């Protein structure tokens, strides 16, 4: 095949077509996602050990998670209101600055429980960002392209993971604390750049302009009171409730995995800290291959079947990890491989499923309400996971296994959403 033919074939790929057909905000936000994804994924494997190495206990780690998740509930409610009053674009930039730039600067100098807690609370501004960012990403996009757009968002974050060996090499040479401090500082710099690009190349969405005009002159407290009218409608929508239930479960399981996987494989299974940079690479490689090579081929099966299969794979992965013998890298690699395939199936679809079940006219506040509900329902589980880990480091993953089984039951009762062609 000639080079010209390869280029034509690449341009014809469904994922490339998604970007070609959805310019403006979706394309800009997808392309700058690595500015967040690169530093985040460099730090993520070492974040918990960074705290643990400086004397933060399992229970204190769990307490930080639960306290900050409680704060996130308030910030989530404010996210919907600010997205309507200030616009999706400005609110996204504000959340990036306070939730990541300032938070990372505090993390970079943290050396005790209170500083880590302060950084985590600052990071709660990310909840304000999340509501606005999702609206900015998809409100002017074609509904039928949502799975493709969310696939690109996942790819944007995953590409960064291939830089992970650098952090592993630096940790081996200089130890974990100084390396992670520098990475947090670099994270702050990349998020400043991301904020500036958002300001220059993104535009306010059509729905954002409408909501900004409608809410002009209305107080924040009055808009908070209007949530009382939205809540009954959300509670009556079974499709939304089921999608929220799945989101809560996946939020909790991701929180447990992110914060306790590193401790489990190093403290119980006896693997070297240097391997923590290897696991995200394998995870990213599997997901990227799956998303680029297979994702578009299974879109015809809609949502329920791929979601159910992905959750079943998560169950298998949890079993592999729980029963992994000590000092056996192969079992942990198998766990990472299976969980990566599961993530490729589940993540883009659970996000798109939620957006397709909510009313576009109230997307910002409904997203905020759903996010607040997700965080509120998840908040006790941070402390619970820390407590379980303090007794036996396998127990948090036994807990996630039970949650995945519950999610499979919920997905089995979900009806396929109707997707418009616009």
XYZ file of C-alpha atoms in Angstrom:
422
model
C 0.000 0.000 0.000
C 1.394 3.402 -1.031
C 1.857 6.246 1.430
C -0.974 8.165 -0.246
C -3.320 5.193 0.156
C -2.371 4.858 3.824
C -3.132 8.531 4.389
C -6.546 8.169 2.689
C -7.258 5.112 4.791
C -6.307 6.968 7.953
C -8.565 9.917 7.065
C -11.436 7.501 6.487
C -11.114 5.996 9.980
C -14.362 6.622 11.931
C -12.503 8.275 14.819
C -10.792 10.721 12.436
C -14.192 11.467 10.914
C -15.568 12.290 14.359
C -12.948 15.037 14.773
C -13.469 16.236 11.197
C -17.243 16.503 11.701
C -17.041 18.141 15.142
C -14.706 21.117 14.934
C -14.484 23.955 17.425
C -14.815 23.010 21.069
C -14.824 19.197 20.756
C -11.704 19.151 18.574
C -9.838 21.747 20.682
C -10.640 20.079 24.012
C -9.696 16.637 22.688
C -6.371 17.866 21.306
C -5.332 19.655 24.512
C -6.386 16.814 26.825
C -2.785 15.475 27.002
C -1.799 18.703 28.789
C -3.799 17.313 31.689
C -3.265 13.638 30.929
C 0.558 13.637 30.682
C 1.358 15.003 34.141
C -1.644 13.365 35.808
C -0.702 9.895 34.615
C 2.958 10.442 35.434
C 1.992 11.223 39.021
C -0.989 8.892 39.552
C 0.976 5.641 40.158
C 3.032 7.350 42.869
C 0.517 9.757 44.459
C -0.557 7.477 47.309
C 3.002 6.297 47.981
C 4.073 9.970 47.994
C 1.734 10.490 50.945
C 2.499 7.147 52.588
C 6.265 7.735 52.393
C 5.798 10.999 54.298
C 3.958 9.330 57.168
C 0.319 9.520 56.028
C -1.427 6.316 57.161
C -3.988 4.192 55.267
C -6.799 5.523 57.455
C -5.676 9.140 56.961
C -5.581 8.595 53.186
C -9.136 7.268 53.360
C -10.165 10.208 55.571
C -8.764 12.712 53.061
C -10.786 10.999 50.330
C -14.034 11.118 52.323
C -13.616 14.729 53.522
C -12.816 16.047 50.067
C -15.665 14.105 48.497
C -18.045 15.799 50.941
C -16.660 19.189 49.823
C -17.049 18.103 46.201
C -20.813 17.785 46.721
C -21.095 21.546 47.374
C -18.741 22.368 44.519
C -20.740 20.161 42.163
C -23.936 22.096 42.889
C -22.090 25.375 42.330
C -20.661 23.995 39.077
C -24.076 23.861 37.428
C -25.025 27.348 38.580
C -21.702 28.950 37.611
C -21.766 27.193 34.228
C -25.120 28.867 33.533
C -24.309 32.313 34.974
C -20.680 32.709 33.876
C -20.740 30.477 30.796
C -19.219 27.070 30.086
C -15.906 28.469 28.825
C -15.070 30.820 31.727
C -16.161 28.273 34.345
C -13.955 25.612 32.741
C -10.942 27.919 32.906
C -11.689 28.868 36.518
C -11.969 25.240 37.569
C -8.689 24.361 35.844
C -6.851 27.208 37.565
C -8.058 26.686 41.130
C -8.613 22.928 40.909
C -5.320 22.001 39.287
C -2.837 24.884 39.101
C -3.140 25.962 42.734
C -3.805 22.450 44.043
C -0.671 21.065 42.365
C 1.441 23.856 43.790
C 0.278 22.920 47.307
C 0.801 19.194 46.629
C 4.335 20.016 45.481
C 5.250 21.307 48.964
C 3.048 19.013 51.099
C 4.750 17.074 53.893
C 1.976 16.485 56.454
C -1.681 15.498 56.735
C -3.027 19.056 56.779
C -1.208 20.213 53.655
C -2.325 17.101 51.767
C -5.880 17.773 52.916
C -5.635 21.428 51.817
C -4.383 20.403 48.363
C -7.170 17.848 48.018
C -9.783 20.460 48.987
C -8.392 22.888 46.404
C -8.627 20.084 43.869
C -12.377 20.004 44.613
C -12.671 23.042 42.310
C -12.267 20.419 39.581
C -15.917 19.510 40.244
C -16.904 22.993 39.069
C -14.733 22.445 36.013
C -16.229 19.021 35.250
C -19.785 20.271 34.760
C -18.735 23.167 32.522
C -16.162 21.109 30.617
C -18.621 18.373 29.685
C -21.087 21.000 28.435
C -18.354 22.805 26.495
C -17.270 19.496 24.975
C -20.547 18.067 23.733
C -23.290 20.731 23.558
C -22.465 21.768 20.000
C -21.479 18.235 18.900
C -23.629 15.734 17.029
C -25.388 13.343 19.479
C -24.553 10.305 17.366
C -20.829 11.116 17.740
C -20.787 11.171 21.561
C -19.207 7.718 21.971
C -16.518 8.714 19.444
C -15.855 12.021 21.223
C -15.579 10.337 24.616
C -13.316 7.736 23.021
C -11.023 10.571 21.888
C -11.077 12.061 25.401
C -9.920 8.716 26.785
C -7.245 8.425 24.088
C -5.997 11.943 24.862
C -5.401 10.980 28.467
C -3.943 7.578 27.652
C -1.313 8.811 25.185
C 0.339 10.552 28.118
C 0.952 7.287 29.924
C 3.712 6.321 27.513
C 5.821 8.955 29.258
C 5.404 7.043 32.547
C 8.789 5.235 32.311
C 10.445 8.618 32.781
C 8.885 9.037 36.218
C 9.810 5.452 37.087
C 13.437 6.058 36.097
C 13.593 9.283 38.093
C 12.049 7.605 41.147
C 14.683 4.860 40.923
C 17.477 7.453 40.733
C 16.302 10.158 43.120
C 13.568 8.544 45.325
C 9.854 9.159 45.213
C 9.374 12.395 47.181
C 11.611 14.846 45.241
C 10.497 13.416 41.884
C 6.779 13.749 42.653
C 7.309 17.285 43.978
C 8.833 18.323 40.634
C 6.074 16.552 38.696
C 3.375 18.414 40.624
C 5.110 21.710 39.818
C 5.254 20.805 36.107
C 1.586 19.787 36.303
C 0.739 23.322 37.466
C 2.609 24.798 34.470
C 0.859 22.570 31.895
C -2.544 23.445 33.357
C -1.746 27.162 33.020
C -1.026 26.493 29.330
C -4.259 24.484 28.980
C -6.243 27.352 30.494
C -4.720 29.856 28.047
C -5.480 27.624 25.030
C -9.073 27.170 26.186
C -9.398 30.973 26.393
C -7.958 31.477 22.902
C -9.523 28.686 20.849
C -12.793 27.644 22.540
C -16.091 29.499 22.230
C -19.201 29.653 24.365
C -21.802 27.057 23.327
C -25.231 27.988 21.964
C -26.948 26.549 25.012
C -24.419 28.278 27.251
C -25.314 31.682 25.734
C -29.020 30.954 26.212
C -28.591 29.944 29.863
C -26.319 32.926 30.580
C -29.014 35.272 29.243
C -31.788 33.463 31.124
C -29.938 33.568 34.460
C -28.745 37.172 34.242
C -29.976 39.029 37.326
C -30.955 35.806 39.148
C -29.118 35.266 42.425
C -27.014 32.204 43.142
C -29.183 31.411 46.175
C -32.354 31.516 44.071
C -30.769 29.160 41.545
C -29.729 26.816 44.338
C -33.378 26.754 45.423
C -34.427 25.791 41.891
C -32.688 22.442 42.357
C -35.776 21.479 44.368
C -37.719 21.507 41.106
C -35.111 19.498 39.225
C -34.671 16.741 41.809
C -38.219 15.275 41.574
C -37.967 15.152 37.781
C -34.619 13.378 37.948
C -35.929 10.888 40.496
C -38.826 10.016 38.174
C -36.537 9.352 35.216
C -35.548 5.697 35.502
C -33.022 5.949 32.699
C -31.161 8.729 34.508
C -31.332 6.909 37.857
C -29.836 3.734 36.389
C -27.115 5.692 34.597
C -26.332 7.529 37.861
C -26.197 4.229 39.765
C -23.612 2.895 37.315
C -21.646 6.171 37.498
C -21.559 6.022 41.308
C -20.338 2.431 41.275
C -17.600 3.156 38.721
C -16.613 6.325 40.574
C -16.114 4.356 43.791
C -14.256 1.483 42.135
C -11.950 3.898 40.288
C -11.269 5.766 43.536
C -10.356 2.524 45.320
C -8.132 1.324 42.472
C -6.380 4.683 42.064
C -5.596 5.075 45.745
C -4.936 1.509 46.924
C -3.591 -0.473 43.964
C -0.056 0.902 44.426
C -0.090 0.060 48.131
C -1.474 -3.416 47.463
C 1.087 -4.514 44.872
C 4.079 -3.028 46.716
C 3.203 -3.672 50.362
C 1.393 -7.025 50.070
C 2.564 -8.587 46.800
C 6.123 -7.386 47.304
C 6.661 -5.863 43.856
C 9.141 -3.041 43.379
C 7.908 0.575 43.254
C 9.554 0.818 39.825
C 6.854 -1.452 38.369
C 4.189 1.143 39.173
C 5.219 3.042 36.036
C 4.958 -0.144 33.919
C 1.336 -0.959 34.728
C -0.164 2.275 33.312
C 1.775 1.730 30.061
C 0.296 -1.728 29.561
C -3.130 -0.397 30.489
C -2.843 2.484 28.007
C -1.475 0.301 25.190
C -4.332 -2.208 25.482
C -7.003 0.498 25.666
C -5.565 2.435 22.712
C -5.344 -0.666 20.520
C -8.890 -1.578 21.453
C -10.328 1.913 20.942
C -8.566 2.601 17.647
C -8.861 -0.867 16.148
C -12.122 -2.272 17.531
C -14.256 0.411 19.176
C -15.998 1.589 15.999
C -16.690 -2.029 14.981
C -18.873 -2.661 18.020
C -20.771 0.645 18.043
C -23.668 -1.091 16.294
C -24.291 -3.049 19.493
C -25.176 0.248 21.203
C -24.652 0.430 24.945
C -25.996 -2.382 27.092
C -24.114 -5.416 25.770
C -20.619 -3.786 25.667
C -21.204 -2.275 29.115
C -22.268 -5.611 30.584
C -19.310 -7.447 29.037
C -16.925 -4.752 30.295
C -18.273 -5.037 33.846
C -17.972 -8.830 33.707
C -14.317 -8.399 32.718
C -13.823 -6.062 35.678
C -15.098 -8.871 37.927
C -12.605 -11.321 36.402
C -9.793 -8.778 36.804
C -10.636 -8.243 40.484
C -10.557 -11.993 41.106
C -7.138 -12.257 39.442
C -5.758 -9.464 41.628
C -7.254 -10.764 44.875
C -5.816 -14.249 44.370
C -2.435 -13.107 43.019
C 0.449 -14.778 44.900
C 3.285 -12.623 46.233
C 6.237 -11.780 43.969
C 4.404 -12.951 40.826
C 4.433 -10.084 38.339
C 2.576 -12.124 35.711
C -0.665 -12.191 37.706
C -0.641 -8.413 38.160
C 0.059 -7.902 34.436
C -2.897 -10.179 33.628
C -5.077 -8.087 35.949
C -3.986 -4.873 34.220
C -4.667 -6.359 30.767
C -8.195 -7.543 31.606
C -9.074 -4.297 33.416
C -7.845 -2.290 30.405
C -10.159 -4.120 28.002
C -12.994 -3.583 30.468
C -12.224 0.147 30.684
C -12.177 0.477 26.884
C -15.672 -1.001 26.756
C -17.153 0.782 29.742
C -15.776 4.316 30.029
C -16.882 5.995 26.761
C -20.310 4.354 26.920
C -21.186 5.143 30.515
C -20.382 8.837 29.867
C -22.391 8.960 26.641
C -25.266 6.984 28.224
C -25.630 9.600 30.930
C -25.624 12.563 28.520
C -28.201 10.946 26.236
C -30.604 10.501 29.152
C -30.677 14.138 30.331
C -32.533 17.190 28.987
C -30.259 19.459 26.886
C -31.973 22.632 28.169
C -30.943 21.827 31.744
C -27.724 19.941 30.970
C -25.469 22.096 33.190
C -27.570 21.898 36.346
C -28.581 18.279 35.780
C -24.934 17.343 35.247
C -24.077 19.234 38.420
C -26.886 17.530 40.330
C -25.833 14.115 39.041
C -22.186 14.819 39.854
C -23.107 16.017 43.353
C -25.234 12.917 43.884
C -22.413 10.704 42.639
C -19.872 12.283 44.966
C -22.266 12.376 47.939
C -23.180 8.715 47.577
C -19.511 7.798 47.077
C -18.034 9.890 49.898
C -18.316 7.338 52.750
C -16.443 4.746 50.721
C -13.076 6.517 50.813
C -12.820 6.051 54.559
C -14.313 2.541 54.274
C -11.693 1.545 51.696
C -8.909 2.913 53.907
C -10.270 1.002 56.913
C -10.560 -2.211 54.877
C -7.013 -1.750 53.562
C -5.689 -1.278 57.108
C -7.083 -4.733 58.023
C -6.128 -6.558 54.814
C -4.973 -4.902 51.606
C -7.058 -7.376 49.569
C -10.358 -6.237 51.090
C -10.794 -2.985 49.093
C -10.664 -5.076 45.901
C -13.132 -7.620 47.279
C -15.394 -4.629 47.822
C -14.949 -3.431 44.210
C -15.755 -6.929 42.948
C -19.130 -6.796 44.729
C -19.781 -3.349 43.258
C -19.042 -4.536 39.710
C -21.511 -7.406 40.141
C -24.129 -4.878 41.302
C -23.448 -2.704 38.249
C -23.925 -5.719 35.967
C -27.381 -6.197 37.458
C -28.252 -2.513 36.884
C -26.985 -2.530 33.275
C -29.085 -5.619 32.577
C -32.186 -3.519 33.285
C -31.219 -0.458 31.199
C -33.062 0.294 27.950
C -31.110 1.469 24.909
C -31.270 5.288 24.558
C -32.571 6.815 21.323
C -29.776 8.620 19.473
C -30.572 11.555 17.180
C -28.684 11.927 13.919
C -28.300 15.724 14.040
